[in-house]
mmCIF file of C-alpha atoms and ligand atoms in Angstrom:
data_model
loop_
_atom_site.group_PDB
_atom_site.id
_atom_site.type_symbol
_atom_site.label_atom_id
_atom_site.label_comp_id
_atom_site.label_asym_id
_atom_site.label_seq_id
_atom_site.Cartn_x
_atom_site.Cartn_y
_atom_site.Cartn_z
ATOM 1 C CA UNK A 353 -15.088 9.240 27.252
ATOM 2 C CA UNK A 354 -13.582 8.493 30.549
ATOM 3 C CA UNK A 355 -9.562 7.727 30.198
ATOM 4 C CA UNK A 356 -9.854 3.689 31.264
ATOM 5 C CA UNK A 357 -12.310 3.335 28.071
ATOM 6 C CA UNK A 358 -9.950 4.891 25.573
ATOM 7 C CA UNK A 359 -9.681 1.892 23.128
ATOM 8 C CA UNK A 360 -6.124 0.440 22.169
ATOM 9 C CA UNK A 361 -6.580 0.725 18.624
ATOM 10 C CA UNK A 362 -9.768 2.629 17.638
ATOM 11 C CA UNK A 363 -11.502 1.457 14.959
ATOM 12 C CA UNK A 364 -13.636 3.466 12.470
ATOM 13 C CA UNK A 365 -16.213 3.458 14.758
ATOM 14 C CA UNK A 366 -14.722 4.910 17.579
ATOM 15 C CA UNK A 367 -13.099 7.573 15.552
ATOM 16 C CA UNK A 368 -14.641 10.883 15.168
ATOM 17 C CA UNK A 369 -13.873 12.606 11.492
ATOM 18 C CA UNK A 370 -11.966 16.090 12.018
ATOM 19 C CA UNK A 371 -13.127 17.322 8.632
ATOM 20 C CA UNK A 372 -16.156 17.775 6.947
ATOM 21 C CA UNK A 373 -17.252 14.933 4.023
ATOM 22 C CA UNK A 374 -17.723 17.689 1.465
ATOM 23 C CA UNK A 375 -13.641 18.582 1.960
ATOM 24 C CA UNK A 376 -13.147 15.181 0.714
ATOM 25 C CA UNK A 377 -15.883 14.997 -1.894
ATOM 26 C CA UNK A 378 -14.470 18.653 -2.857
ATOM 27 C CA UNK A 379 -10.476 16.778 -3.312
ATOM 28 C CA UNK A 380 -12.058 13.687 -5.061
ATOM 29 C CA UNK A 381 -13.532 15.987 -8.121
ATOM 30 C CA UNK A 382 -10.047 17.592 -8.159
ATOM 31 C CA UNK A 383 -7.967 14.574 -8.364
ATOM 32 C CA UNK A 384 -10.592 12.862 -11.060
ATOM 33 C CA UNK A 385 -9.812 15.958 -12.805
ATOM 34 C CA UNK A 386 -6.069 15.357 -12.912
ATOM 35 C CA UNK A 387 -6.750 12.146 -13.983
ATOM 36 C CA UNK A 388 -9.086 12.761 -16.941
ATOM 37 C CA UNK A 389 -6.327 15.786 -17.264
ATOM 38 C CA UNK A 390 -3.268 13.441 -17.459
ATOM 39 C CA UNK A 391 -5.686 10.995 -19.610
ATOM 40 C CA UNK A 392 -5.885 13.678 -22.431
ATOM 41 C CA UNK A 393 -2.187 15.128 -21.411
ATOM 42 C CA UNK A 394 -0.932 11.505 -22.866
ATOM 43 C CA UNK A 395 -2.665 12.335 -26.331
ATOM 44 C CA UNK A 396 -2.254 15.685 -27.029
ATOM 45 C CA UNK A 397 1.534 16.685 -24.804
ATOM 46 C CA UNK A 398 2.453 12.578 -24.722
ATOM 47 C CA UNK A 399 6.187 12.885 -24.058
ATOM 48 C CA UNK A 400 5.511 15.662 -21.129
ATOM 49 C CA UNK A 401 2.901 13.725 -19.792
ATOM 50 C CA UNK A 402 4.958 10.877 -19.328
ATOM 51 C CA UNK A 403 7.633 12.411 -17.703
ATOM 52 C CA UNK A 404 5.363 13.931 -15.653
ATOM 53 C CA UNK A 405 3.299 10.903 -14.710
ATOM 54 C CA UNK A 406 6.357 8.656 -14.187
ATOM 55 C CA UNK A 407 8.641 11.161 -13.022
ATOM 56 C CA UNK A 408 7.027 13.388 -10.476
ATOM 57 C CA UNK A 409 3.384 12.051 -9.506
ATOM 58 C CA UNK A 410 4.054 8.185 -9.036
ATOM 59 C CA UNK A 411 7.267 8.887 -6.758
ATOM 60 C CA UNK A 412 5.100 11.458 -4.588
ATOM 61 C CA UNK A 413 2.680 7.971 -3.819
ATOM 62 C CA UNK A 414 4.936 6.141 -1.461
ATOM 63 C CA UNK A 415 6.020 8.654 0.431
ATOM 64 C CA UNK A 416 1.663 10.191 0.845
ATOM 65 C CA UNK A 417 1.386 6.451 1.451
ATOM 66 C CA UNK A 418 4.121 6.558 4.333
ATOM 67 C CA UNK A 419 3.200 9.669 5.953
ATOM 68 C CA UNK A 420 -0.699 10.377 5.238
ATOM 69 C CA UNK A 421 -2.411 7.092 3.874
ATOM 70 C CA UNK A 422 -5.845 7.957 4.885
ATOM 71 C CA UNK A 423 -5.916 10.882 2.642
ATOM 72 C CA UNK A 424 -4.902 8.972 -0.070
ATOM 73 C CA UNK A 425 -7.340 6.014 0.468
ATOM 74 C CA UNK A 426 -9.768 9.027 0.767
ATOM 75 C CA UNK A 427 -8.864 10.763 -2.710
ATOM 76 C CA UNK A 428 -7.470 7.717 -4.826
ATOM 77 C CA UNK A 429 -9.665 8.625 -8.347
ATOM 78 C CA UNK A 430 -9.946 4.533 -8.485
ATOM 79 C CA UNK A 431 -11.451 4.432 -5.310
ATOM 80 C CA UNK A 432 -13.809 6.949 -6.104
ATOM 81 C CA UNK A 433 -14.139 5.646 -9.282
ATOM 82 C CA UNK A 434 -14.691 1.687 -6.961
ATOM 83 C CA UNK A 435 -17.131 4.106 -4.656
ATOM 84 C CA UNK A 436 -19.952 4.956 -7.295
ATOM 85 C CA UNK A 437 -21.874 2.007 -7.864
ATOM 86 C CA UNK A 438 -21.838 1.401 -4.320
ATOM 87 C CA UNK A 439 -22.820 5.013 -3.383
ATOM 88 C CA UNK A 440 -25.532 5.243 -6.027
ATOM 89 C CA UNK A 441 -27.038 1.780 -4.922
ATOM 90 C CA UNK A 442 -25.779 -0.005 -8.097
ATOM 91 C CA UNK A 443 -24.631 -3.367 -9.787
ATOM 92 C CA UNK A 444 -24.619 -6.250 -8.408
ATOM 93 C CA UNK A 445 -22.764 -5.742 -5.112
ATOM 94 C CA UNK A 446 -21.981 -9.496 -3.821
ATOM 95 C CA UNK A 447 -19.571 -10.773 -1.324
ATOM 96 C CA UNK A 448 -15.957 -11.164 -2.176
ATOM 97 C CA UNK A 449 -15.834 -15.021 -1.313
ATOM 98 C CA UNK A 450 -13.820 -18.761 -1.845
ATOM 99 C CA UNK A 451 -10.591 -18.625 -3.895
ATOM 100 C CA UNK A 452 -11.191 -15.105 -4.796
ATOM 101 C CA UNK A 453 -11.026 -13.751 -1.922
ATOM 102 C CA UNK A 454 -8.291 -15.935 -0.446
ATOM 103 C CA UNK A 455 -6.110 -15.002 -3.524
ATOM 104 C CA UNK A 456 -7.274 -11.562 -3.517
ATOM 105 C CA UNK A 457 -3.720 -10.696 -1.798
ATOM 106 C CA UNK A 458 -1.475 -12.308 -3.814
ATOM 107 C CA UNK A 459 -3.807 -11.204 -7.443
ATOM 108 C CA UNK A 460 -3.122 -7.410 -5.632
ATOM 109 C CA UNK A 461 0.868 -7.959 -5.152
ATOM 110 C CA UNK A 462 1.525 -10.100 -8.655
ATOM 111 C CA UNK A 463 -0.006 -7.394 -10.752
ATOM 112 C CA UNK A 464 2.059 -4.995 -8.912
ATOM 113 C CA UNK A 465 5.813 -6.755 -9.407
ATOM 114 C CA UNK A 466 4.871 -7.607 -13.279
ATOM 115 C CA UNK A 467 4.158 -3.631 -13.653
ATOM 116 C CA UNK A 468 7.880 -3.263 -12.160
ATOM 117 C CA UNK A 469 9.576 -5.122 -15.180
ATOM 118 C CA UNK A 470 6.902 -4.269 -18.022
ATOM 119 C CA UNK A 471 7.330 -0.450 -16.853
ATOM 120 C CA UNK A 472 11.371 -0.907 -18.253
ATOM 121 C CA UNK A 473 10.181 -2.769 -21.040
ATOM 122 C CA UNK A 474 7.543 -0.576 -22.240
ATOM 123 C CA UNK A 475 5.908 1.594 -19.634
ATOM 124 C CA UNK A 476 8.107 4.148 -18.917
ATOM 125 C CA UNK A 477 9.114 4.920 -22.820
ATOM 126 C CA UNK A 478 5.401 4.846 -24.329
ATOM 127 C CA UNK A 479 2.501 7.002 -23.954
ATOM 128 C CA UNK A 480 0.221 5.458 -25.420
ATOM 129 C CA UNK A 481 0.822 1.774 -23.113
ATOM 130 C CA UNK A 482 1.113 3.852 -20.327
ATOM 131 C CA UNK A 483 -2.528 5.530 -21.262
ATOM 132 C CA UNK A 484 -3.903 1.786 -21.733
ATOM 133 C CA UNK A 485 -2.638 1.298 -18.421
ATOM 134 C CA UNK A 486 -4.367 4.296 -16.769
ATOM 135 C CA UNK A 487 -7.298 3.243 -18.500
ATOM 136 C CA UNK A 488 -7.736 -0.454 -17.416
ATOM 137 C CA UNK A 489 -6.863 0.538 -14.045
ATOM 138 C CA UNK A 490 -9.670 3.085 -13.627
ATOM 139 C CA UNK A 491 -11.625 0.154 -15.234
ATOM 140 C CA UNK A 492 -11.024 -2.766 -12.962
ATOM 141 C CA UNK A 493 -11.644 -0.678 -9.853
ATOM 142 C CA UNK A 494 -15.239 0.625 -11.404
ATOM 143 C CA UNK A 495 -16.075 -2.812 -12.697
ATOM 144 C CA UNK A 496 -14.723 -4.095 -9.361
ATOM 145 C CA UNK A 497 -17.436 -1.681 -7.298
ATOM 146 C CA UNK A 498 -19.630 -2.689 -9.400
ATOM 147 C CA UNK A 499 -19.680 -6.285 -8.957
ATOM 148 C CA UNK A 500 -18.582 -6.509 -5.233
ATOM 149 C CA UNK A 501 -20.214 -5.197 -1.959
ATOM 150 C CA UNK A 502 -18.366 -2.564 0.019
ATOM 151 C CA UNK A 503 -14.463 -2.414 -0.951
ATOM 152 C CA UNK A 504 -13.972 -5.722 -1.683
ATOM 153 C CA UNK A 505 -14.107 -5.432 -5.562
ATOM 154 C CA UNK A 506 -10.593 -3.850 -5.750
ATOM 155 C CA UNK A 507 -9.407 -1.050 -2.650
ATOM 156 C CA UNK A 508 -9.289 -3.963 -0.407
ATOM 157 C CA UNK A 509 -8.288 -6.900 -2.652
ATOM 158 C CA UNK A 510 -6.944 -6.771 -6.171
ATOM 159 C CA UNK A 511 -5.607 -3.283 -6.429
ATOM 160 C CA UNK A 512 -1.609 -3.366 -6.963
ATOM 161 C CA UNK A 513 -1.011 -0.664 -4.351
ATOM 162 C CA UNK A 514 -3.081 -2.366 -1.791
ATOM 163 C CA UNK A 515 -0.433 -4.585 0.076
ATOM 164 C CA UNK A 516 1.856 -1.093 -0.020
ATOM 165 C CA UNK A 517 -0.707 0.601 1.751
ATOM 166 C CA UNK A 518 -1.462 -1.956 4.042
ATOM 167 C CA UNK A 519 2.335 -1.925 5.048
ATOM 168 C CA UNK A 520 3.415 1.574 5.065
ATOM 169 C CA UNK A 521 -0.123 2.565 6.684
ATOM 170 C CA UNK A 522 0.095 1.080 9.737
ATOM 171 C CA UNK A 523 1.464 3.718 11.958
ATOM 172 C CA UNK A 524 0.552 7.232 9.647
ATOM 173 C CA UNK A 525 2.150 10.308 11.266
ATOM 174 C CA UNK A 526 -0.704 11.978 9.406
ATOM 175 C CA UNK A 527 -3.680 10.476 10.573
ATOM 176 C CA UNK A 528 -7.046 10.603 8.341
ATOM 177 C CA UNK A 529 -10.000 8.014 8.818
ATOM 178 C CA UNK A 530 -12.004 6.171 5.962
ATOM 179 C CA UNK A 531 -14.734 8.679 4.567
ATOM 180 C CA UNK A 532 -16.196 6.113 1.776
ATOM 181 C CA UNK A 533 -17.530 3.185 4.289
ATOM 182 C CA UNK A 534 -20.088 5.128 6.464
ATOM 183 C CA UNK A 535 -21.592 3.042 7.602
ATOM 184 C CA UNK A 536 -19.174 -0.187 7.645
ATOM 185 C CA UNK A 537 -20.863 -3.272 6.011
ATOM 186 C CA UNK A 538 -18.218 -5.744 6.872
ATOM 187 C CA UNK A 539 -16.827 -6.756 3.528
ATOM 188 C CA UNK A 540 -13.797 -7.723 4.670
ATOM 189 C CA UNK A 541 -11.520 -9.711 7.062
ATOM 190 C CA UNK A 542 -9.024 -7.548 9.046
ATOM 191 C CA UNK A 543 -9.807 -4.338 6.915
ATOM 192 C CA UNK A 544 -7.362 -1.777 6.791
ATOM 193 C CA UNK A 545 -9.998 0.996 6.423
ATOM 194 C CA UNK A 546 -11.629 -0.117 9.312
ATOM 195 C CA UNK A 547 -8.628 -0.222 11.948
ATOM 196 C CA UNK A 548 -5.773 0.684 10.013
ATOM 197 C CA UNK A 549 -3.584 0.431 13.000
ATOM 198 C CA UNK A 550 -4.205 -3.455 13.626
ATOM 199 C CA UNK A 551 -4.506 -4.717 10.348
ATOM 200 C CA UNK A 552 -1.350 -5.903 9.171
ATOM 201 C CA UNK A 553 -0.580 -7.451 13.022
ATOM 202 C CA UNK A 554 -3.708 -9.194 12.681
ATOM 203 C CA UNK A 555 -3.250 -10.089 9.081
ATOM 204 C CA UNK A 556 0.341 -11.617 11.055
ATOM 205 C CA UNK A 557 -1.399 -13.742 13.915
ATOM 206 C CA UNK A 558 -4.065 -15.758 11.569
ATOM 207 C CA UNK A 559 -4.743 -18.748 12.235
ATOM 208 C CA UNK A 560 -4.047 -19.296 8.524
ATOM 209 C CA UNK A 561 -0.114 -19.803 7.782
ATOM 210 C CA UNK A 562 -0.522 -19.610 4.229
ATOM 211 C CA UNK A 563 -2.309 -16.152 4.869
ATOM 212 C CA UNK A 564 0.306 -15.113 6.603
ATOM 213 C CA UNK A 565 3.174 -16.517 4.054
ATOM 214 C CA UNK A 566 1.594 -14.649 1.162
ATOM 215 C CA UNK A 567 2.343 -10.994 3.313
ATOM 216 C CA UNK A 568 5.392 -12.055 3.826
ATOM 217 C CA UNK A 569 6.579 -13.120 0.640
ATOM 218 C CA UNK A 570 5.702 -9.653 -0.234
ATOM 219 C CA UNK A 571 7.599 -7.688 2.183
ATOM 220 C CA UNK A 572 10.232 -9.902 1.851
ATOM 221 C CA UNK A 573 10.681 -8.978 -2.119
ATOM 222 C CA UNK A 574 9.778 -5.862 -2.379
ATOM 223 C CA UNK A 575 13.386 -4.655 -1.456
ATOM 224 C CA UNK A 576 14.570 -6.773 -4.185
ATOM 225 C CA UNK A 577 12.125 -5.708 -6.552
ATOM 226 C CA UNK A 578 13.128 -1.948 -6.271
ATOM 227 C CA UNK A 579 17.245 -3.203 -6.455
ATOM 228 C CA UNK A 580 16.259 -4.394 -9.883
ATOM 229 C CA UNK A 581 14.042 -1.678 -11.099
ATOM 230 C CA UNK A 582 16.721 0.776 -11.128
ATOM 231 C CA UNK A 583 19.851 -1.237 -11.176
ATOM 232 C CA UNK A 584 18.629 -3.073 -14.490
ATOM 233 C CA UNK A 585 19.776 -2.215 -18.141
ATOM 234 C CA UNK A 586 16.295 -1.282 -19.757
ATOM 235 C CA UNK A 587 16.504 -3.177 -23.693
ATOM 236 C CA UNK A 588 18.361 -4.147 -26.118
ATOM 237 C CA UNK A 589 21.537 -3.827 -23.510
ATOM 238 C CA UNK A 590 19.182 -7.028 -22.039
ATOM 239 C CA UNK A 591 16.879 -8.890 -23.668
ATOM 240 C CA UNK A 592 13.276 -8.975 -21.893
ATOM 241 C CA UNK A 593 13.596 -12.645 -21.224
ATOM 242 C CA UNK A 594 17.014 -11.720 -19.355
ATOM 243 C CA UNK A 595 15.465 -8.623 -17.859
ATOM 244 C CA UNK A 596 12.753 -10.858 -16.293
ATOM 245 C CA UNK A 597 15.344 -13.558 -15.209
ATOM 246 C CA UNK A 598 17.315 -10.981 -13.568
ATOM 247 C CA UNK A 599 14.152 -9.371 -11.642
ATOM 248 C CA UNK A 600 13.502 -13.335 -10.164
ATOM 249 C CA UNK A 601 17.057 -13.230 -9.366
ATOM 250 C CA UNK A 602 17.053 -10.204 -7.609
ATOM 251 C CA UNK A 603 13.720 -11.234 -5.651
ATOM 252 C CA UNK A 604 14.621 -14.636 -4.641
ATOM 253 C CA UNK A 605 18.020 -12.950 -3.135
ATOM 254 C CA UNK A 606 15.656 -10.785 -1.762
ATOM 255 C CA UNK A 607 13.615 -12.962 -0.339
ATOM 256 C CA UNK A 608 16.194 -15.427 1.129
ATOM 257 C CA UNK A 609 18.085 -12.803 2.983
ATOM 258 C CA UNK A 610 14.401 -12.350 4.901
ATOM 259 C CA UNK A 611 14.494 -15.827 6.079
ATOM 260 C CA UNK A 612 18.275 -15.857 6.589
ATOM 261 C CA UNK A 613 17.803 -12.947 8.966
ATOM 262 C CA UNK A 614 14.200 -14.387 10.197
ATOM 263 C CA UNK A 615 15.839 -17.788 11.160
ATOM 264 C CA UNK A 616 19.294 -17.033 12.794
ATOM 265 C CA UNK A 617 17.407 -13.589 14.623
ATOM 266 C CA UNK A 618 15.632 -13.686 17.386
ATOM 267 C CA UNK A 619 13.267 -10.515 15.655
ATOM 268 C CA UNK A 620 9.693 -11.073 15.084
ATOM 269 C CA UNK A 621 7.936 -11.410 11.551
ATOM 270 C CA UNK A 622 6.506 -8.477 12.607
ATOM 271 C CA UNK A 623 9.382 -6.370 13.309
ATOM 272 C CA UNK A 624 11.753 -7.769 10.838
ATOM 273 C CA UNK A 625 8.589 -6.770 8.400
ATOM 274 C CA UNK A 626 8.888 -3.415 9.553
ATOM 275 C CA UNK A 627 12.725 -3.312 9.255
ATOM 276 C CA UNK A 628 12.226 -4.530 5.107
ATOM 277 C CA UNK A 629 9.333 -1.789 4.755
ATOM 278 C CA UNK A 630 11.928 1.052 5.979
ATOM 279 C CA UNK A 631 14.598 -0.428 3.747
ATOM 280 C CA UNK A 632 12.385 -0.680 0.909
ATOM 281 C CA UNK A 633 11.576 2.927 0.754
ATOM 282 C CA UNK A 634 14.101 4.090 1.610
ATOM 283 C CA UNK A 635 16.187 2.435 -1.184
ATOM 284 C CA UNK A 636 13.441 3.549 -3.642
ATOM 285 C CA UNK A 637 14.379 7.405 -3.156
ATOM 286 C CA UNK A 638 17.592 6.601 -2.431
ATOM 287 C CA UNK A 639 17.111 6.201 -6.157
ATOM 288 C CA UNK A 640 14.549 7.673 -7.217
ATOM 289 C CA UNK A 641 15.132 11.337 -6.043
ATOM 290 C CA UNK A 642 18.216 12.206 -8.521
ATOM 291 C CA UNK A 643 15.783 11.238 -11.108
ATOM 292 C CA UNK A 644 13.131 13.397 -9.983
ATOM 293 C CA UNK A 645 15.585 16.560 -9.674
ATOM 294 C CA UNK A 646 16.381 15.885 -13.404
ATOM 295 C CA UNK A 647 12.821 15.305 -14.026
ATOM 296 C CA UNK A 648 11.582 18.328 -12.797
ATOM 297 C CA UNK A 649 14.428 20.080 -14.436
ATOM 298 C CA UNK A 650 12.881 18.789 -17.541
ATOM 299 C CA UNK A 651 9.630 19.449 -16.723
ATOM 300 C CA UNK A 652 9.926 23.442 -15.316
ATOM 301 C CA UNK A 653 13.648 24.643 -16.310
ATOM 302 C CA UNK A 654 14.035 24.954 -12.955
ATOM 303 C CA UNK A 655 17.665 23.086 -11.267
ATOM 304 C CA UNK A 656 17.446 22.001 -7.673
ATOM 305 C CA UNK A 657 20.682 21.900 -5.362
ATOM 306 C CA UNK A 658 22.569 18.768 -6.097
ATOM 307 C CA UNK A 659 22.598 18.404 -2.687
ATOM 308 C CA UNK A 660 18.701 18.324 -2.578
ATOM 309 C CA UNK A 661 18.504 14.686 -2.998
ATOM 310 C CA UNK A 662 21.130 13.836 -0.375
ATOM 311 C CA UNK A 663 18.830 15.899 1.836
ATOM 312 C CA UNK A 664 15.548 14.500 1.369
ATOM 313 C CA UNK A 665 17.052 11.432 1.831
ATOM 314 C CA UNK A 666 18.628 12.505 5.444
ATOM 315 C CA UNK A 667 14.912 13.461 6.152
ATOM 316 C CA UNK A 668 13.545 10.373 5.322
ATOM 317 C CA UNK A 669 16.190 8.334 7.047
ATOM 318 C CA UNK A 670 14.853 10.276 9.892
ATOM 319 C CA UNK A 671 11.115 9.905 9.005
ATOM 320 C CA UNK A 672 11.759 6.070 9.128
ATOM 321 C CA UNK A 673 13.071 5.737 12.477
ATOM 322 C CA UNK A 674 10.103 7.673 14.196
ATOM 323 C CA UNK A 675 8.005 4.805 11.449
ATOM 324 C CA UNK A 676 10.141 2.137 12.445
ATOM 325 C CA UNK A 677 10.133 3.076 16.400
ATOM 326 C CA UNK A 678 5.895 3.918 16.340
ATOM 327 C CA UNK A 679 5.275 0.483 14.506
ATOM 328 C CA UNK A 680 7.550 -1.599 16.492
ATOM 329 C CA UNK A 681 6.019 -0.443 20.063
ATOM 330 C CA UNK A 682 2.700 -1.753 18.645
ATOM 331 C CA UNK A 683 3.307 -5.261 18.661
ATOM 332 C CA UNK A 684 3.552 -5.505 22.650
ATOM 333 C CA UNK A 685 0.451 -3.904 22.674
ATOM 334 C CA UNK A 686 -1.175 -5.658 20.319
ATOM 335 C CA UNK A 687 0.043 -9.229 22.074
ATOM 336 C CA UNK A 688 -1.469 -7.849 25.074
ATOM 337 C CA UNK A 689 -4.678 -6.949 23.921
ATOM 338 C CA UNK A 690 -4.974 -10.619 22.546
ATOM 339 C CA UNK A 691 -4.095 -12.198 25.288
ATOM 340 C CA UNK A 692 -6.210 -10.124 27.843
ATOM 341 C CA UNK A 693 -9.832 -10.338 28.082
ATOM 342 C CA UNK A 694 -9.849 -6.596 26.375
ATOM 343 C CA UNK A 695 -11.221 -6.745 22.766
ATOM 344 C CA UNK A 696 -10.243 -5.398 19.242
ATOM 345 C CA UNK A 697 -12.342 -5.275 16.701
ATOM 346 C CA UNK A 698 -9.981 -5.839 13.473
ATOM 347 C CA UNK A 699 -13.070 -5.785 11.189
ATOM 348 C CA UNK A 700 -16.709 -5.490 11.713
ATOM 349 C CA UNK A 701 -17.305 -9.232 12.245
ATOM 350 C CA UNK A 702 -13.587 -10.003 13.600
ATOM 351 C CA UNK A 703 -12.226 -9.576 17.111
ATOM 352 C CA UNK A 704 -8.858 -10.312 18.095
ATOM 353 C CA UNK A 705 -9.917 -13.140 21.422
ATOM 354 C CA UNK A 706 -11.190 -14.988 17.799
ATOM 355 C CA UNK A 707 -7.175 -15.544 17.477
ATOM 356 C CA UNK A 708 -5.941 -15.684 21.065
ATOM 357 C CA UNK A 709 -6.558 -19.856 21.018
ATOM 358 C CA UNK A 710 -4.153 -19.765 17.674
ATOM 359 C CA UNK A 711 -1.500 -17.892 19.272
ATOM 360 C CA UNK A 712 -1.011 -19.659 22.629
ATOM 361 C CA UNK A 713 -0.879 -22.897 20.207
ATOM 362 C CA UNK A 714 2.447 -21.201 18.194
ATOM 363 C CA UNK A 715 3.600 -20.478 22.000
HETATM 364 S S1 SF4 B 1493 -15.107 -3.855 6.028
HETATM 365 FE FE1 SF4 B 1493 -16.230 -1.930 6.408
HETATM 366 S S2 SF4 B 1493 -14.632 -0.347 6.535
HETATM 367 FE FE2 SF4 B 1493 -13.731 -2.140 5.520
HETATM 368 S S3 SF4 B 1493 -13.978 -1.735 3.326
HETATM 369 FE FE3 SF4 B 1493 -15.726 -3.033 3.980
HETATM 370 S S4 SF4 B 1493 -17.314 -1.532 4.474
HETATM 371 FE FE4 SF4 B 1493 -15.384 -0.392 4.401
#
C-alpha cells in the first residue's frame, strides 16, 4: 500500500493478523481450562483458590488490559464462552436494539461498581459467593451470545469490564487485532473490536450528550471507586449500609473533582479522561501491589523485596506517561480526520463525516 493511503486509524479491516487463528484457538482452550480449573479449585482447595483468584489473577487484568488488550479480548473464557453460539450458527442471534442497547453502557459499568462494595462485604472472604459469581458470569456472556448477533449480547455491552477496556485500550503498546469477528457483521455502534483506536474519541464526539455523559460519569468515578475499595473498613468495623454510603461518598467526591477540573481547565473531556484513566490505575497498584507481594508469599513461600512494590510502581508511573502521551496526540488527529473530507470508519456502518455536522455545532 502506497504511503499517502496508509489509513489514520486502521480498522479491522485494514489490519492484517500477525499470528495464526489456531495460536488463539490453542490460548482459548488453555484459559477455559483455568477457569473450569479455578471453578473446581473453589470446591476442593477453597481458601487457596481465593487467594489466588483475588489476589494474583484479577490484579494481573488491568494492567493485560493497559498494555495488551487485544489479547485479552482474544482469550477472555467469557468471550469464548459469548463466541460459541455465534460460531456454531446458534440461538437466536438478534440485534442489540432500543433501551437495551442505549443502556447497555451504563448496565456494563453499574454491575461493575456494585461488585466493588459486595467484593468487601462478601466476595473477597467466601468461596463459595465468589464461585456463584464465576458461574453467573460465564452464564450471562453464553446466554448473552446466544440471544444477540455478533458481540452485542455481552463483550460489547453488558460485561462489567467492558467500559475498562474500552478506556485503557485505546492506545495498547501491545497491539493484537479482534480474531472472533471475521468477518465483521456490524453489531455495534463505534465498536472497540473493530477500531480500537477511535472508539472511545468517537464514543466522545456523539451527537448524543447523554451518550457521552454516561462515559464520563464512569471515568470520572472510577478513581473514587478504587479510594474506597481499599481505604474502607471491610464489616463489622462498618456496617454494610455505612460501607455503601461511604463508597457514594467517595464517588460523588470523585466525580465532582472531574467537573471542578473540567470547568475551571481549559483540558478536553478527552484528555482530562485520559489524565483520570492514568490516575485510576495507577492508584489501584499503588495499592494493590503490597497485597499481592503478601499474597504470593502466601500462595508460594516465596518473599519478594519490599522494595518490589515501590518498583513496579516506578515502572508503571513510567508506563503511563508513554499511555498518557500516545493517547493524548490522538485527539488532534482524530479532530482532523473529522473535519477533513478523509474518512474513518468507527464501526462497520459508522463513519466519522456522520459526526462532523455535530461537532462544528459544539464549535
Ligand atoms: S461490530 Fe463487527 S467487529 Fe464489532 S463486535 Fe460486532 S461483528 Fe465484531
Amino acid at each position: 500500500m502506497a504511503k499517502s493511503e496508509t489509513p489514520l486509524f486502521p480498522n479491522i479491516t485494514q489490519t492484517t493478523p500477525r499470528s495464526p487463528k489456531w495460536l488463539w484457538e490453542a490460548g482459548r482452550l488453555a484459559l477455559l481450562g483455568l477457569t473450569l480449573a479455578l471453578l473446581i479449585g473453589l470446591v476442593s482447595e477453597p481458601m487457596t483458590t481465593l487467594t489466588l483468584t483475588w489476589g494474583v489473577l484479577v490484579p494481573l487484568l488491568p494492567i493485560l488490559i493497559f498494555i495488551a488488550p487485544g489479547v485479552w479480548r482474544n482469550l477472555c473464557p467469557m468471550a469464548t464462552l459469548n463466541q460459541i453460539p455465534r460460531r456454531l450458527g446458534l440461538g437466536l442471534q438478534r440485534p442489540l436494539r432500543g433501551d437495551l442497547r442505549s443502556q447497555a453502557y451504563v448496565i456494563a459499568f453499574a454491575l461493575f461498581f456494585i461488585l466493588a462494595p459486595v467484593r468487601l462485604l462478601q466476595l473477597d472472604y467466601d468461596p463459595f459467593a465468589l464461585l456463584l459469581l464465576l458461574l453467573a458470569l460465564l452464564a450471562l456472556a453464553l446466554i448473552g451470545g446466544f440471544v444477540f448477533q455478533g458481540k452485542a449480547g455481552w463483550c460489547g455491552s453488558f460485561c462489567p469490564l467492558g467500559p475498562l477496556e474500552r478506556l485503557y485500550g485505546q492506545s495498547p503498546l501491545i497491539k493484537a487485532r479482534d480474531r472472533f469477528c471475521e468477518p465483521c457483521i456490524g453489531c455495534q455502534k463505534h465498536c472497540y473490536d473493530y477500531n480500537p483506536e477511535v472508539a472511545q474519541l468517537a464514543d466522545l464526539h456523539d451527537k448524543d450528550h447523554g451518550y457521552i455523559s454516561d462515559r464520563k460519569f464512569f471515568f470520572a468515578a472510577l478513581p473514587g471507586l478504587i479510594h474506597a475499595y481499599f481505604t474502607l473498613p471491610s464489616p463489622p468495623v462498618l456496617t454494610s449500609l455505612a460501607l455503601v454510603e461511604q463508597f457514594v461518598i467517595s464517588l460523588l467526591v470523585s466525580v465532582g473533582a472531574y467537573h471542578v477540573i473540567e470547568t475551571v481547565s481549559r483540558v478536553s473531556t478527552y484528555k482530562l479522561n485520559i489524565l483520570y484513566a492514568a490516575l485510576g490505575l495507577n492508584l489501584y497498584y499503588f495499592y494493590r501491589l503490597p497485597l499481592m507481594v503478601d499474597d504470593l508469599h502466601t500462595l508460594t513461600g516465596l518473599r519478594l523485596d519490599v522494595a518490589a512494590p515501590y518498583a513496579g510502581n516506578a515502572l508503571l508511573i513510567l508506563l503511563s506517561l508513554l499511555w498518557v502521551w500516545r493517547a493524548m496526540s490522538k485527539e488532534d488527529r482524530y479532530i482532523s480526520a473529522l473535519l477533513s473530507r478523509k474518512s474513518v470508519r468507527v464501526g462497520a456502518s459508522a463513519r466519522l463525516s456522520a459526526l462532523k455536522e455535530e461537532y462544528r455545532d459544539q464549535g
